[in-house]
């Protein structure tokens, strides 16, 4: 099976340009290990989940490291380094004192790595993020498309978002993706709700709830479920605090943990012209819709669901986020909303250019209020029939 990813060329070029440590971050099972072993088949590989490896690395002793690591010039992958008590210290010793090694480290939680490693590795690292598959990667790995592309975002920029004829069942593939998400495992095992539920358990309970920074496990899980029901809606911290009987400081801290653990991401408001524009409250979206649907325990067919529109909205926004990161388009991503309820789902800005993207599953009219207020903006509409 073809496993190419958009990030391949970026990672392959890293050590041609830099000597610094490559840090690859991403949620559990997004394909970090598979990717690195495919790109660097001759690399020396250490898995910290192996107790012997962990014990040796946690001695933080250069003489021990020299015994267990190769003496020749080599790329070294340390997988799941966040499981060490002090990952930054281990990486710093290897980077500073074993110059023949090009170091690559991975972790499932940027929070754990950053808290323990950022200061130690200042000036010694470059961070990269691996997300669940893009829609293009999914089609490519399924053998439906022959090349990777950024067609969704390019359709917007070039005003090519029109209904097209495809050689495959676009709506069938999209419906499956909106329900089960885009984790690589699902390329070979579509419609696997059991896999998604088990993944949700491992991501949320093993990687997240077991963090010592989360004291109220049931409260954290309830907060995450509330967010799953509220995708596409303004999130009011005070309201969440009251509903969960949890103070606002804790709610904000848990939201940050969810973000750093690659479960959710915020979309901030775009506000330039007036007091009637929403300027403070964020929206939150999920990096993967399968995980979101597991939280609300709903894997019903997409067309029959009341949350179809917001699920499609989440899909489009996270596709833009992935493309923006991998291709370095350089867009700022926001949403726009007034206190009267006028709304644009996604606002892209770059330099002086502005694009307003309306994401629809029906035949709603374009938002004239945004057009009137931002006359220089280019407004586009994306729907399930024209997005790809």
mmCIF file of C-alpha atoms in Angstrom:
data_model
loop_
_atom_site.group_PDB
_atom_site.id
_atom_site.type_symbol
_atom_site.label_atom_id
_atom_site.label_comp_id
_atom_site.label_asym_id
_atom_site.label_seq_id
_atom_site.Cartn_x
_atom_site.Cartn_y
_atom_site.Cartn_z
ATOM 1 C CA UNK A 1 0.000 0.000 0.000
ATOM 2 C CA UNK A 2 1.209 3.503 -0.841
ATOM 3 C CA UNK A 3 1.786 5.443 2.371
ATOM 4 C CA UNK A 4 3.073 8.790 1.107
ATOM 5 C CA UNK A 5 2.282 11.832 3.257
ATOM 6 C CA UNK A 6 2.432 15.561 2.518
ATOM 7 C CA UNK A 7 5.157 16.010 5.135
ATOM 8 C CA UNK A 8 7.566 13.494 3.511
ATOM 9 C CA UNK A 9 9.702 15.980 1.590
ATOM 10 C CA UNK A 10 9.881 18.348 4.564
ATOM 11 C CA UNK A 11 11.284 15.682 6.881
ATOM 12 C CA UNK A 12 13.599 14.218 4.235
ATOM 13 C CA UNK A 13 15.119 17.662 3.731
ATOM 14 C CA UNK A 14 15.653 18.399 7.421
ATOM 15 C CA UNK A 15 19.199 17.067 7.850
ATOM 16 C CA UNK A 16 20.254 18.465 4.470
ATOM 17 C CA UNK A 17 19.719 21.926 5.901
ATOM 18 C CA UNK A 18 19.984 21.575 9.680
ATOM 19 C CA UNK A 19 21.953 19.644 12.255
ATOM 20 C CA UNK A 20 19.402 20.362 14.999
ATOM 21 C CA UNK A 21 17.151 17.701 16.514
ATOM 22 C CA UNK A 22 14.046 16.770 14.547
ATOM 23 C CA UNK A 23 11.017 16.546 16.856
ATOM 24 C CA UNK A 24 7.941 14.916 15.324
ATOM 25 C CA UNK A 25 4.812 15.494 17.381
ATOM 26 C CA UNK A 26 1.377 14.014 16.862
ATOM 27 C CA UNK A 27 -1.424 12.108 18.507
ATOM 28 C CA UNK A 28 -1.211 8.386 19.146
ATOM 29 C CA UNK A 29 -1.597 6.286 15.959
ATOM 30 C CA UNK A 30 -1.409 9.123 13.421
ATOM 31 C CA UNK A 31 1.496 7.234 11.837
ATOM 32 C CA UNK A 32 4.653 8.815 13.288
ATOM 33 C CA UNK A 33 6.635 5.567 13.641
ATOM 34 C CA UNK A 34 5.509 4.165 10.282
ATOM 35 C CA UNK A 35 6.415 7.439 8.591
ATOM 36 C CA UNK A 36 9.910 7.710 10.084
ATOM 37 C CA UNK A 37 10.791 4.062 9.458
ATOM 38 C CA UNK A 38 9.690 4.459 5.836
ATOM 39 C CA UNK A 39 11.629 7.694 5.299
ATOM 40 C CA UNK A 40 14.742 6.623 7.238
ATOM 41 C CA UNK A 41 14.948 2.817 6.862
ATOM 42 C CA UNK A 42 18.603 2.696 7.958
ATOM 43 C CA UNK A 43 18.079 4.680 11.158
ATOM 44 C CA UNK A 44 18.910 3.179 14.564
ATOM 45 C CA UNK A 45 15.616 2.825 16.413
ATOM 46 C CA UNK A 46 14.889 2.969 20.154
ATOM 47 C CA UNK A 47 11.377 2.619 21.596
ATOM 48 C CA UNK A 48 11.089 4.151 25.060
ATOM 49 C CA UNK A 49 8.069 1.937 25.736
ATOM 50 C CA UNK A 50 10.645 -0.874 26.005
ATOM 51 C CA UNK A 51 11.609 -1.066 29.694
ATOM 52 C CA UNK A 52 15.306 -1.828 29.056
ATOM 53 C CA UNK A 53 15.602 1.109 26.666
ATOM 54 C CA UNK A 54 13.822 3.364 29.133
ATOM 55 C CA UNK A 55 16.060 2.325 32.043
ATOM 56 C CA UNK A 56 19.223 2.951 30.025
ATOM 57 C CA UNK A 57 18.094 6.354 28.780
ATOM 58 C CA UNK A 58 16.919 7.426 32.237
ATOM 59 C CA UNK A 59 20.413 7.012 33.643
ATOM 60 C CA UNK A 60 21.276 10.261 31.824
ATOM 61 C CA UNK A 61 24.895 9.123 31.674
ATOM 62 C CA UNK A 62 27.004 9.745 28.567
ATOM 63 C CA UNK A 63 29.097 6.618 29.176
ATOM 64 C CA UNK A 64 25.936 4.472 29.159
ATOM 65 C CA UNK A 65 24.684 6.218 26.042
ATOM 66 C CA UNK A 66 27.967 5.551 24.227
ATOM 67 C CA UNK A 67 27.613 1.846 25.065
ATOM 68 C CA UNK A 68 24.096 1.474 23.701
ATOM 69 C CA UNK A 69 24.341 3.806 20.693
ATOM 70 C CA UNK A 70 26.228 3.210 17.435
ATOM 71 C CA UNK A 71 29.648 4.808 16.977
ATOM 72 C CA UNK A 72 29.256 5.450 13.250
ATOM 73 C CA UNK A 73 27.420 8.394 11.738
ATOM 74 C CA UNK A 74 23.766 7.480 11.847
ATOM 75 C CA UNK A 75 20.247 8.784 12.266
ATOM 76 C CA UNK A 76 18.814 7.827 15.657
ATOM 77 C CA UNK A 77 15.050 7.648 16.231
ATOM 78 C CA UNK A 78 13.917 7.756 19.867
ATOM 79 C CA UNK A 79 10.224 6.918 19.726
ATOM 80 C CA UNK A 80 7.750 8.085 22.413
ATOM 81 C CA UNK A 81 10.436 10.064 24.233
ATOM 82 C CA UNK A 82 7.786 11.772 26.369
ATOM 83 C CA UNK A 83 7.675 8.564 28.456
ATOM 84 C CA UNK A 84 11.056 9.495 29.963
ATOM 85 C CA UNK A 85 11.111 11.416 33.224
ATOM 86 C CA UNK A 86 13.274 14.112 31.578
ATOM 87 C CA UNK A 87 13.189 13.780 27.773
ATOM 88 C CA UNK A 88 14.939 17.090 27.197
ATOM 89 C CA UNK A 89 17.905 16.066 29.305
ATOM 90 C CA UNK A 90 18.385 12.795 27.398
ATOM 91 C CA UNK A 91 18.136 14.505 24.019
ATOM 92 C CA UNK A 92 20.518 17.290 25.082
ATOM 93 C CA UNK A 93 23.212 14.812 26.210
ATOM 94 C CA UNK A 94 23.068 12.938 22.902
ATOM 95 C CA UNK A 95 22.967 16.099 20.776
ATOM 96 C CA UNK A 96 25.779 17.864 22.626
ATOM 97 C CA UNK A 97 28.144 14.956 23.241
ATOM 98 C CA UNK A 98 27.652 12.432 20.405
ATOM 99 C CA UNK A 99 28.134 14.519 17.246
ATOM 100 C CA UNK A 100 27.959 11.570 14.838
ATOM 101 C CA UNK A 101 24.237 11.134 15.560
ATOM 102 C CA UNK A 102 21.407 12.926 13.764
ATOM 103 C CA UNK A 103 18.682 12.792 16.385
ATOM 104 C CA UNK A 104 14.979 12.300 15.652
ATOM 105 C CA UNK A 105 12.514 12.118 18.534
ATOM 106 C CA UNK A 106 8.761 11.550 18.615
ATOM 107 C CA UNK A 107 6.048 12.078 21.186
ATOM 108 C CA UNK A 108 2.286 11.798 21.466
ATOM 109 C CA UNK A 109 1.897 14.764 23.783
ATOM 110 C CA UNK A 110 3.506 18.092 23.032
ATOM 111 C CA UNK A 111 2.542 19.222 26.533
ATOM 112 C CA UNK A 112 4.746 16.611 28.182
ATOM 113 C CA UNK A 113 7.651 17.207 25.821
ATOM 114 C CA UNK A 114 7.445 20.987 25.966
ATOM 115 C CA UNK A 115 7.125 21.122 29.731
ATOM 116 C CA UNK A 116 10.179 18.928 30.194
ATOM 117 C CA UNK A 117 12.286 19.683 27.142
ATOM 118 C CA UNK A 118 11.815 23.197 25.766
ATOM 119 C CA UNK A 119 14.323 24.914 28.034
ATOM 120 C CA UNK A 120 16.883 22.104 27.716
ATOM 121 C CA UNK A 121 16.686 22.063 23.923
ATOM 122 C CA UNK A 122 16.544 25.799 23.218
ATOM 123 C CA UNK A 123 18.365 26.412 19.935
ATOM 124 C CA UNK A 124 18.822 22.686 19.367
ATOM 125 C CA UNK A 125 15.540 21.588 17.759
ATOM 126 C CA UNK A 126 12.969 21.982 15.018
ATOM 127 C CA UNK A 127 9.412 20.815 15.669
ATOM 128 C CA UNK A 128 7.115 19.251 13.090
ATOM 129 C CA UNK A 129 3.530 18.070 13.518
ATOM 130 C CA UNK A 130 1.907 15.040 11.967
ATOM 131 C CA UNK A 131 -1.875 15.113 11.816
ATOM 132 C CA UNK A 132 -4.392 12.427 10.916
ATOM 133 C CA UNK A 133 -4.537 11.922 7.152
ATOM 134 C CA UNK A 134 -5.629 14.724 4.877
ATOM 135 C CA UNK A 135 -8.497 13.896 2.542
ATOM 136 C CA UNK A 136 -5.976 13.797 -0.316
ATOM 137 C CA UNK A 137 -3.686 11.410 1.587
ATOM 138 C CA UNK A 138 -6.662 9.155 2.288
ATOM 139 C CA UNK A 139 -7.646 9.047 -1.389
ATOM 140 C CA UNK A 140 -4.030 8.412 -2.412
ATOM 141 C CA UNK A 141 -3.485 5.612 0.089
ATOM 142 C CA UNK A 142 -6.792 4.018 -0.921
ATOM 143 C CA UNK A 143 -5.553 3.982 -4.523
ATOM 144 C CA UNK A 144 -8.325 6.349 -5.639
ATOM 145 C CA UNK A 145 -6.011 9.235 -6.600
ATOM 146 C CA UNK A 146 -2.554 8.952 -8.174
ATOM 147 C CA UNK A 147 -1.001 12.019 -6.546
ATOM 148 C CA UNK A 148 -1.220 14.039 -3.360
ATOM 149 C CA UNK A 149 -2.737 17.492 -3.731
ATOM 150 C CA UNK A 150 -4.035 20.533 -1.893
ATOM 151 C CA UNK A 151 -7.113 20.746 -4.082
ATOM 152 C CA UNK A 152 -9.524 21.868 -1.363
ATOM 153 C CA UNK A 153 -7.577 25.005 -0.506
ATOM 154 C CA UNK A 154 -6.517 25.635 -4.122
ATOM 155 C CA UNK A 155 -10.168 25.538 -5.217
ATOM 156 C CA UNK A 156 -10.811 28.425 -2.850
ATOM 157 C CA UNK A 157 -7.814 30.520 -3.840
ATOM 158 C CA UNK A 158 -8.439 30.050 -7.571
ATOM 159 C CA UNK A 159 -12.238 30.242 -7.302
ATOM 160 C CA UNK A 160 -12.585 26.739 -8.729
ATOM 161 C CA UNK A 161 -15.019 25.453 -6.099
ATOM 162 C CA UNK A 162 -17.546 24.041 -8.546
ATOM 163 C CA UNK A 163 -19.313 20.718 -8.863
ATOM 164 C CA UNK A 164 -17.130 18.277 -10.780
ATOM 165 C CA UNK A 165 -17.450 14.801 -12.215
ATOM 166 C CA UNK A 166 -15.315 12.218 -10.412
ATOM 167 C CA UNK A 167 -14.337 8.678 -11.282
ATOM 168 C CA UNK A 168 -15.158 7.611 -7.731
ATOM 169 C CA UNK A 169 -18.099 8.005 -5.361
ATOM 170 C CA UNK A 170 -17.096 11.298 -3.716
ATOM 171 C CA UNK A 171 -20.169 11.467 -1.499
ATOM 172 C CA UNK A 172 -19.725 7.878 -0.340
ATOM 173 C CA UNK A 173 -16.070 8.439 0.567
ATOM 174 C CA UNK A 174 -16.856 11.762 2.244
ATOM 175 C CA UNK A 175 -19.686 10.233 4.266
ATOM 176 C CA UNK A 176 -17.355 7.537 5.560
ATOM 177 C CA UNK A 177 -14.658 10.063 6.480
ATOM 178 C CA UNK A 178 -17.115 12.345 8.286
ATOM 179 C CA UNK A 179 -18.236 9.445 10.474
ATOM 180 C CA UNK A 180 -15.039 7.488 11.114
ATOM 181 C CA UNK A 181 -12.328 10.101 10.638
ATOM 182 C CA UNK A 182 -8.938 9.951 8.984
ATOM 183 C CA UNK A 183 -6.614 7.861 11.113
ATOM 184 C CA UNK A 184 -4.290 5.809 8.823
ATOM 185 C CA UNK A 185 -5.529 2.479 10.204
ATOM 186 C CA UNK A 186 -8.923 3.156 8.611
ATOM 187 C CA UNK A 187 -7.547 3.092 5.066
ATOM 188 C CA UNK A 188 -7.578 -0.714 5.237
ATOM 189 C CA UNK A 189 -10.414 -1.056 7.750
ATOM 190 C CA UNK A 190 -13.156 1.448 6.934
ATOM 191 C CA UNK A 191 -16.351 1.634 8.978
ATOM 192 C CA UNK A 192 -14.528 0.325 12.039
ATOM 193 C CA UNK A 193 -16.275 1.948 14.983
ATOM 194 C CA UNK A 194 -14.649 -0.500 17.412
ATOM 195 C CA UNK A 195 -11.199 0.741 16.384
ATOM 196 C CA UNK A 196 -12.264 4.362 16.875
ATOM 197 C CA UNK A 197 -13.755 3.637 20.300
ATOM 198 C CA UNK A 198 -10.575 1.839 21.396
ATOM 199 C CA UNK A 199 -8.492 4.692 20.025
ATOM 200 C CA UNK A 200 -10.583 7.195 21.947
ATOM 201 C CA UNK A 201 -9.998 5.177 25.100
ATOM 202 C CA UNK A 202 -6.222 5.098 24.566
ATOM 203 C CA UNK A 203 -5.912 8.746 23.534
ATOM 204 C CA UNK A 204 -8.213 10.152 26.187
ATOM 205 C CA UNK A 205 -7.627 7.823 29.103
ATOM 206 C CA UNK A 206 -4.047 6.646 28.638
ATOM 207 C CA UNK A 207 -2.462 9.734 27.109
ATOM 208 C CA UNK A 208 -4.670 12.422 28.593
ATOM 209 C CA UNK A 209 -6.585 11.550 31.710
ATOM 210 C CA UNK A 210 -3.531 9.856 33.249
ATOM 211 C CA UNK A 211 -1.622 13.141 33.105
ATOM 212 C CA UNK A 212 -0.896 14.287 36.631
ATOM 213 C CA UNK A 213 -1.988 17.777 35.622
ATOM 214 C CA UNK A 214 -5.613 16.555 35.369
ATOM 215 C CA UNK A 215 -6.968 16.161 38.876
ATOM 216 C CA UNK A 216 -10.666 15.892 37.993
ATOM 217 C CA UNK A 217 -10.830 13.044 35.475
ATOM 218 C CA UNK A 218 -14.605 12.848 35.183
ATOM 219 C CA UNK A 219 -14.832 16.635 34.889
ATOM 220 C CA UNK A 220 -12.201 16.678 32.133
ATOM 221 C CA UNK A 221 -14.036 13.970 30.193
ATOM 222 C CA UNK A 222 -17.367 15.781 30.579
ATOM 223 C CA UNK A 223 -15.738 18.988 29.322
ATOM 224 C CA UNK A 224 -14.425 17.180 26.267
ATOM 225 C CA UNK A 225 -17.869 15.706 25.590
ATOM 226 C CA UNK A 226 -19.472 19.138 25.866
ATOM 227 C CA UNK A 227 -16.997 20.449 23.299
ATOM 228 C CA UNK A 228 -17.848 17.509 21.028
ATOM 229 C CA UNK A 229 -21.513 18.527 21.111
ATOM 230 C CA UNK A 230 -20.636 22.208 20.575
ATOM 231 C CA UNK A 231 -18.383 22.119 17.493
ATOM 232 C CA UNK A 232 -19.088 25.180 15.398
ATOM 233 C CA UNK A 233 -20.528 27.104 18.362
ATOM 234 C CA UNK A 234 -19.089 29.920 20.428
ATOM 235 C CA UNK A 235 -17.534 28.572 23.613
ATOM 236 C CA UNK A 236 -18.272 30.554 26.749
ATOM 237 C CA UNK A 237 -15.830 29.666 29.532
ATOM 238 C CA UNK A 238 -18.153 30.910 32.284
ATOM 239 C CA UNK A 239 -21.018 28.827 30.929
ATOM 240 C CA UNK A 240 -18.830 25.709 30.788
ATOM 241 C CA UNK A 241 -17.611 26.421 34.294
ATOM 242 C CA UNK A 242 -21.169 26.622 35.624
ATOM 243 C CA UNK A 243 -22.406 23.528 33.786
ATOM 244 C CA UNK A 244 -19.479 21.427 34.991
ATOM 245 C CA UNK A 245 -19.279 22.925 38.485
ATOM 246 C CA UNK A 246 -15.617 23.633 37.782
ATOM 247 C CA UNK A 247 -13.804 26.940 38.228
ATOM 248 C CA UNK A 248 -12.935 28.890 35.084
ATOM 249 C CA UNK A 249 -9.173 28.657 35.645
ATOM 250 C CA UNK A 250 -9.395 24.853 35.620
ATOM 251 C CA UNK A 251 -11.583 24.872 32.492
ATOM 252 C CA UNK A 252 -9.009 27.000 30.652
ATOM 253 C CA UNK A 253 -6.165 24.780 31.835
ATOM 254 C CA UNK A 254 -7.942 21.626 30.678
ATOM 255 C CA UNK A 255 -8.692 23.227 27.310
ATOM 256 C CA UNK A 256 -4.976 23.936 26.932
ATOM 257 C CA UNK A 257 -4.154 20.310 27.795
ATOM 258 C CA UNK A 258 -6.641 19.080 25.166
ATOM 259 C CA UNK A 259 -5.007 21.376 22.600
ATOM 260 C CA UNK A 260 -1.463 20.289 23.450
ATOM 261 C CA UNK A 261 -2.555 16.648 23.281
ATOM 262 C CA UNK A 262 -3.781 17.057 19.675
ATOM 263 C CA UNK A 263 -7.458 16.476 20.398
ATOM 264 C CA UNK A 264 -8.933 19.938 19.760
ATOM 265 C CA UNK A 265 -7.828 23.291 18.393
ATOM 266 C CA UNK A 266 -9.320 26.779 18.771
ATOM 267 C CA UNK A 267 -10.519 29.081 16.029
ATOM 268 C CA UNK A 268 -10.360 32.704 17.116
ATOM 269 C CA UNK A 269 -12.694 35.491 15.987
ATOM 270 C CA UNK A 270 -11.855 37.953 13.219
ATOM 271 C CA UNK A 271 -12.733 41.467 14.331
ATOM 272 C CA UNK A 272 -11.610 44.605 12.520
ATOM 273 C CA UNK A 273 -14.416 47.090 12.048
ATOM 274 C CA UNK A 274 -16.854 47.460 14.896
ATOM 275 C CA UNK A 275 -18.035 46.812 18.410
ATOM 276 C CA UNK A 276 -20.828 44.539 17.239
ATOM 277 C CA UNK A 277 -18.317 41.900 16.087
ATOM 278 C CA UNK A 278 -17.546 38.979 18.385
ATOM 279 C CA UNK A 279 -13.961 39.542 19.515
ATOM 280 C CA UNK A 280 -13.227 37.268 22.458
ATOM 281 C CA UNK A 281 -14.983 33.898 22.437
ATOM 282 C CA UNK A 282 -13.370 31.055 20.502
ATOM 283 C CA UNK A 283 -14.824 28.094 18.693
ATOM 284 C CA UNK A 284 -13.248 24.659 19.135
ATOM 285 C CA UNK A 285 -12.893 21.923 16.550
ATOM 286 C CA UNK A 286 -11.565 18.361 16.650
ATOM 287 C CA UNK A 287 -8.461 17.222 14.800
ATOM 288 C CA UNK A 288 -10.301 13.997 13.979
ATOM 289 C CA UNK A 289 -14.021 13.483 13.516
ATOM 290 C CA UNK A 290 -13.944 9.789 14.366
ATOM 291 C CA UNK A 291 -12.679 10.693 17.812
ATOM 292 C CA UNK A 292 -15.357 13.365 18.111
ATOM 293 C CA UNK A 293 -18.111 10.929 17.092
ATOM 294 C CA UNK A 294 -16.824 8.393 19.621
ATOM 295 C CA UNK A 295 -17.218 11.014 22.358
ATOM 296 C CA UNK A 296 -20.878 11.564 21.431
ATOM 297 C CA UNK A 297 -21.302 7.817 20.701
ATOM 298 C CA UNK A 298 -22.886 8.369 17.299
ATOM 299 C CA UNK A 299 -21.734 6.530 14.167
ATOM 300 C CA UNK A 300 -25.047 6.783 12.316
ATOM 301 C CA UNK A 301 -25.039 7.561 8.555
ATOM 302 C CA UNK A 302 -24.148 11.189 8.002
ATOM 303 C CA UNK A 303 -27.101 12.235 5.825
ATOM 304 C CA UNK A 304 -29.613 11.338 8.540
ATOM 305 C CA UNK A 305 -27.904 13.287 11.307
ATOM 306 C CA UNK A 306 -28.827 16.650 12.768
ATOM 307 C CA UNK A 307 -25.137 17.482 13.231
ATOM 308 C CA UNK A 308 -24.255 16.884 9.554
ATOM 309 C CA UNK A 309 -23.556 20.556 8.835
ATOM 310 C CA UNK A 310 -21.254 21.165 11.804
ATOM 311 C CA UNK A 311 -19.416 17.891 11.143
ATOM 312 C CA UNK A 312 -18.783 18.993 7.546
ATOM 313 C CA UNK A 313 -17.726 22.415 8.844
ATOM 314 C CA UNK A 314 -15.218 20.768 11.203
ATOM 315 C CA UNK A 315 -13.926 18.641 8.302
ATOM 316 C CA UNK A 316 -13.284 21.611 6.013
ATOM 317 C CA UNK A 317 -11.637 23.712 8.716
ATOM 318 C CA UNK A 318 -9.254 20.962 9.826
ATOM 319 C CA UNK A 319 -8.401 20.249 6.157
ATOM 320 C CA UNK A 320 -7.390 23.900 5.804
ATOM 321 C CA UNK A 321 -5.369 23.684 9.017
ATOM 322 C CA UNK A 322 -3.425 20.631 7.778
ATOM 323 C CA UNK A 323 -2.754 22.125 4.345
ATOM 324 C CA UNK A 324 -1.718 25.438 5.878
ATOM 325 C CA UNK A 325 0.813 23.634 8.081
ATOM 326 C CA UNK A 326 2.239 21.189 5.534
ATOM 327 C CA UNK A 327 2.436 23.544 2.533
ATOM 328 C CA UNK A 328 3.316 26.621 4.597
ATOM 329 C CA UNK A 329 0.646 28.720 2.901
ATOM 330 C CA UNK A 330 0.970 31.270 5.705
ATOM 331 C CA UNK A 331 -2.716 32.003 6.223
ATOM 332 C CA UNK A 332 -4.200 33.195 9.477
ATOM 333 C CA UNK A 333 -7.401 31.278 10.175
ATOM 334 C CA UNK A 334 -10.350 32.834 12.005
ATOM 335 C CA UNK A 335 -14.133 32.960 11.971
ATOM 336 C CA UNK A 336 -16.319 36.071 11.799
ATOM 337 C CA UNK A 337 -19.523 36.705 13.671
ATOM 338 C CA UNK A 338 -21.558 39.696 14.779
ATOM 339 C CA UNK A 339 -23.658 39.987 17.899
ATOM 340 C CA UNK A 340 -26.696 40.007 15.614
ATOM 341 C CA UNK A 341 -25.790 36.516 14.377
ATOM 342 C CA UNK A 342 -24.277 37.167 10.944
ATOM 343 C CA UNK A 343 -21.439 34.712 10.444
ATOM 344 C CA UNK A 344 -18.654 33.508 8.148
ATOM 345 C CA UNK A 345 -17.379 30.063 9.121
ATOM 346 C CA UNK A 346 -13.758 30.561 8.082
ATOM 347 C CA UNK A 347 -11.807 33.747 7.347
ATOM 348 C CA UNK A 348 -8.384 33.392 5.740
ATOM 349 C CA UNK A 349 -6.033 36.366 5.776
ATOM 350 C CA UNK A 350 -2.567 36.792 4.314
ATOM 351 C CA UNK A 351 -0.873 40.156 3.957
ATOM 352 C CA UNK A 352 -3.726 42.409 2.820
ATOM 353 C CA UNK A 353 -5.832 39.680 1.223
ATOM 354 C CA UNK A 354 -8.995 38.328 2.847
ATOM 355 C CA UNK A 355 -11.082 35.286 1.942
ATOM 356 C CA UNK A 356 -14.407 34.514 3.571
ATOM 357 C CA UNK A 357 -15.429 30.858 3.320
ATOM 358 C CA UNK A 358 -19.004 29.830 3.957
ATOM 359 C CA UNK A 359 -19.367 26.117 4.651
ATOM 360 C CA UNK A 360 -22.815 24.780 3.835
ATOM 361 C CA UNK A 361 -24.687 21.522 3.376
ATOM 362 C CA UNK A 362 -27.801 23.226 1.998
ATOM 363 C CA UNK A 363 -28.674 26.031 -0.413
ATOM 364 C CA UNK A 364 -28.376 28.951 1.993
ATOM 365 C CA UNK A 365 -27.765 32.425 0.606
ATOM 366 C CA UNK A 366 -24.349 34.072 0.840
ATOM 367 C CA UNK A 367 -23.746 36.312 3.843
ATOM 368 C CA UNK A 368 -24.209 39.828 2.527
ATOM 369 C CA UNK A 369 -23.283 41.453 5.859
ATOM 370 C CA UNK A 370 -19.663 40.292 5.625
ATOM 371 C CA UNK A 371 -19.458 41.331 1.970
ATOM 372 C CA UNK A 372 -20.800 44.797 2.800
ATOM 373 C CA UNK A 373 -18.380 45.237 5.682
ATOM 374 C CA UNK A 374 -15.271 43.819 3.987
ATOM 375 C CA UNK A 375 -15.719 44.804 0.362
ATOM 376 C CA UNK A 376 -12.148 43.746 -0.509
ATOM 377 C CA UNK A 377 -12.786 40.184 0.671
ATOM 378 C CA UNK A 378 -13.251 37.312 -1.731
ATOM 379 C CA UNK A 379 -16.187 35.218 -0.529
ATOM 380 C CA UNK A 380 -16.502 31.555 -1.449
ATOM 381 C CA UNK A 381 -18.993 28.829 -0.595
ATOM 382 C CA UNK A 382 -17.953 25.228 0.024
ATOM 383 C CA UNK A 383 -20.419 22.357 0.117
ATOM 384 C CA UNK A 384 -20.167 18.557 -0.020
ATOM 385 C CA UNK A 385 -20.745 18.730 -3.777
ATOM 386 C CA UNK A 386 -18.070 21.310 -4.712
ATOM 387 C CA UNK A 387 -15.282 21.153 -2.103
ATOM 388 C CA UNK A 388 -13.133 18.672 -4.073
#
